[in-house]
């Protein structure tokens, strides 16, 4: 099922999430719900705190080739083991900060280790949009948003726009 996505500012988006202790069918169903929510947004990544679940779980699918069946990844307890010196600039957005975009500089290549939905440890090197996305999602697990990389004035401007959006949505 689709879950509502929390909108910034929200204290749950600033908290550090707890590691997943034991995999369960409940957590596997949650991962499937997160993929459904992500595709419907549409988005290419989603972190559990964005739907109010304060656990270290992210999903991503950055396969953008038309017609490709997509390559959904489910990552429990993802960790960045190494990052390249070389950086990449990407105009990022966030499903929790709708319609706002800004350039963010991040390492171009990252080595990531995680536990997959079958409970097996995986590790892979990501480059390009996959690298940007997996770093954006892991930041969410540590309560970090892409606007935290911006100058204070720009961040405040975006936060004020989101507060206005939330007031309007509350009025229905
Ligand atoms: O975590 C999220 O909010 C989903 C993000 C993931 C993302 C942000 C920036 C750069 C890469 C991934 C996006 O809202 S998904 C929307 C999107 C779609 C295509 C390209 C970039 C962002
Ligand atoms: Zn985001």
mmCIF file of C-alpha atoms in Angstrom, residues 29-137:
data_model
loop_
_atom_site.group_PDB
_atom_site.id
_atom_site.type_symbol
_atom_site.label_atom_id
_atom_site.label_comp_id
_atom_site.label_asym_id
_atom_site.label_seq_id
_atom_site.Cartn_x
_atom_site.Cartn_y
_atom_site.Cartn_z
ATOM 1 C CA UNK A 29 6.206 -5.752 3.228
ATOM 2 C CA UNK A 30 7.262 -2.260 4.375
ATOM 3 C CA UNK A 31 10.037 -2.282 1.727
ATOM 4 C CA UNK A 32 7.479 -3.244 -0.944
ATOM 5 C CA UNK A 33 5.163 -0.464 0.270
ATOM 6 C CA UNK A 34 8.072 1.993 0.037
ATOM 7 C CA UNK A 35 8.805 0.939 -3.574
ATOM 8 C CA UNK A 36 5.110 1.363 -4.443
ATOM 9 C CA UNK A 37 5.082 4.795 -2.774
ATOM 10 C CA UNK A 38 8.314 5.792 -4.567
ATOM 11 C CA UNK A 39 7.129 4.756 -8.050
ATOM 12 C CA UNK A 40 3.792 6.540 -7.517
ATOM 13 C CA UNK A 41 5.433 9.817 -6.451
ATOM 14 C CA UNK A 42 7.287 9.405 -8.892
ATOM 15 C CA UNK A 43 10.740 9.220 -7.443
ATOM 16 C CA UNK A 44 13.959 7.250 -7.828
ATOM 17 C CA UNK A 45 14.628 6.797 -4.105
ATOM 18 C CA UNK A 46 12.809 6.770 -0.744
ATOM 19 C CA UNK A 47 13.990 6.411 2.871
ATOM 20 C CA UNK A 48 11.867 4.932 5.691
ATOM 21 C CA UNK A 49 11.837 8.141 7.809
ATOM 22 C CA UNK A 50 10.103 9.870 4.883
ATOM 23 C CA UNK A 51 7.047 7.756 5.686
ATOM 24 C CA UNK A 52 7.569 8.118 9.436
ATOM 25 C CA UNK A 53 9.318 4.781 10.037
ATOM 26 C CA UNK A 54 12.477 5.580 12.012
ATOM 27 C CA UNK A 55 14.475 2.529 10.872
ATOM 28 C CA UNK A 56 17.542 2.236 8.604
ATOM 29 C CA UNK A 57 15.821 1.086 5.399
ATOM 30 C CA UNK A 58 15.986 2.698 1.932
ATOM 31 C CA UNK A 59 14.727 1.729 -1.528
ATOM 32 C CA UNK A 60 15.965 3.047 -4.874
ATOM 33 C CA UNK A 61 15.559 2.516 -8.593
ATOM 34 C CA UNK A 62 17.528 4.921 -10.741
ATOM 35 C CA UNK A 63 17.243 2.905 -13.954
ATOM 36 C CA UNK A 64 15.985 5.652 -16.268
ATOM 37 C CA UNK A 65 16.215 3.849 -19.618
ATOM 38 C CA UNK A 66 12.781 4.030 -21.233
ATOM 39 C CA UNK A 67 10.974 0.734 -21.179
ATOM 40 C CA UNK A 68 13.527 -0.884 -18.865
ATOM 41 C CA UNK A 69 11.754 -2.906 -16.209
ATOM 42 C CA UNK A 70 13.604 -0.897 -13.574
ATOM 43 C CA UNK A 71 16.082 -2.302 -11.054
ATOM 44 C CA UNK A 72 14.554 -1.853 -7.602
ATOM 45 C CA UNK A 73 17.077 -2.105 -4.750
ATOM 46 C CA UNK A 74 16.053 -2.668 -1.099
ATOM 47 C CA UNK A 75 18.801 -1.816 1.397
ATOM 48 C CA UNK A 76 18.640 -2.569 5.152
ATOM 49 C CA UNK A 77 21.372 -0.877 7.257
ATOM 50 C CA UNK A 78 23.194 0.640 4.260
ATOM 51 C CA UNK A 79 26.733 1.916 4.961
ATOM 52 C CA UNK A 80 29.109 3.912 2.794
ATOM 53 C CA UNK A 81 32.477 2.104 3.027
ATOM 54 C CA UNK A 82 34.439 4.466 0.755
ATOM 55 C CA UNK A 83 33.910 7.637 -1.284
ATOM 56 C CA UNK A 84 35.899 9.029 -4.211
ATOM 57 C CA UNK A 85 37.878 12.251 -3.912
ATOM 58 C CA UNK A 86 36.334 13.269 -7.213
ATOM 59 C CA UNK A 87 32.952 14.967 -6.786
ATOM 60 C CA UNK A 88 29.832 15.408 -8.895
ATOM 61 C CA UNK A 89 27.302 18.276 -8.862
ATOM 62 C CA UNK A 90 23.656 17.310 -9.307
ATOM 63 C CA UNK A 91 20.485 19.448 -9.096
ATOM 64 C CA UNK A 92 18.723 17.525 -6.349
ATOM 65 C CA UNK A 93 15.106 17.432 -5.277
ATOM 66 C CA UNK A 94 13.383 15.571 -2.456
ATOM 67 C CA UNK A 95 9.935 14.012 -2.133
ATOM 68 C CA UNK A 96 9.759 15.595 1.349
ATOM 69 C CA UNK A 97 10.570 19.045 -0.058
ATOM 70 C CA UNK A 98 8.323 19.155 -3.149
ATOM 71 C CA UNK A 99 9.064 21.445 -6.124
ATOM 72 C CA UNK A 100 12.359 22.708 -4.649
ATOM 73 C CA UNK A 101 15.646 21.978 -6.444
ATOM 74 C CA UNK A 102 19.230 23.022 -5.776
ATOM 75 C CA UNK A 103 22.743 21.968 -6.774
ATOM 76 C CA UNK A 104 24.483 19.625 -4.318
ATOM 77 C CA UNK A 105 28.097 18.467 -4.598
ATOM 78 C CA UNK A 106 28.808 14.885 -3.497
ATOM 79 C CA UNK A 107 31.520 12.242 -4.079
ATOM 80 C CA UNK A 108 31.150 10.869 -7.621
ATOM 81 C CA UNK A 109 31.675 7.184 -6.701
ATOM 82 C CA UNK A 110 30.757 5.388 -3.443
ATOM 83 C CA UNK A 111 31.208 1.807 -2.186
ATOM 84 C CA UNK A 112 28.080 0.750 -0.276
ATOM 85 C CA UNK A 113 27.444 -2.323 1.910
ATOM 86 C CA UNK A 114 23.952 -3.385 3.015
ATOM 87 C CA UNK A 115 21.704 -6.325 3.960
ATOM 88 C CA UNK A 116 19.260 -7.282 1.167
ATOM 89 C CA UNK A 117 15.651 -8.455 1.557
ATOM 90 C CA UNK A 118 16.844 -12.103 1.804
ATOM 91 C CA UNK A 119 19.121 -11.177 4.716
ATOM 92 C CA UNK A 120 22.321 -11.499 2.677
ATOM 93 C CA UNK A 121 25.141 -8.949 2.917
ATOM 94 C CA UNK A 122 25.706 -7.134 -0.389
ATOM 95 C CA UNK A 123 28.247 -4.538 -1.456
ATOM 96 C CA UNK A 124 28.448 -2.579 -4.688
ATOM 97 C CA UNK A 125 30.202 0.446 -6.176
ATOM 98 C CA UNK A 126 27.822 3.168 -7.384
ATOM 99 C CA UNK A 127 28.583 5.959 -9.863
ATOM 100 C CA UNK A 128 26.508 8.674 -11.558
ATOM 101 C CA UNK A 129 22.873 9.176 -10.551
ATOM 102 C CA UNK A 130 22.881 5.932 -8.501
ATOM 103 C CA UNK A 131 25.735 7.353 -6.394
ATOM 104 C CA UNK A 132 23.927 10.670 -5.870
ATOM 105 C CA UNK A 133 20.671 8.898 -4.991
ATOM 106 C CA UNK A 134 22.116 6.355 -2.543
ATOM 107 C CA UNK A 135 23.986 9.147 -0.694
ATOM 108 C CA UNK A 136 20.784 11.260 -0.617
ATOM 109 C CA UNK A 137 18.845 8.327 0.866
#
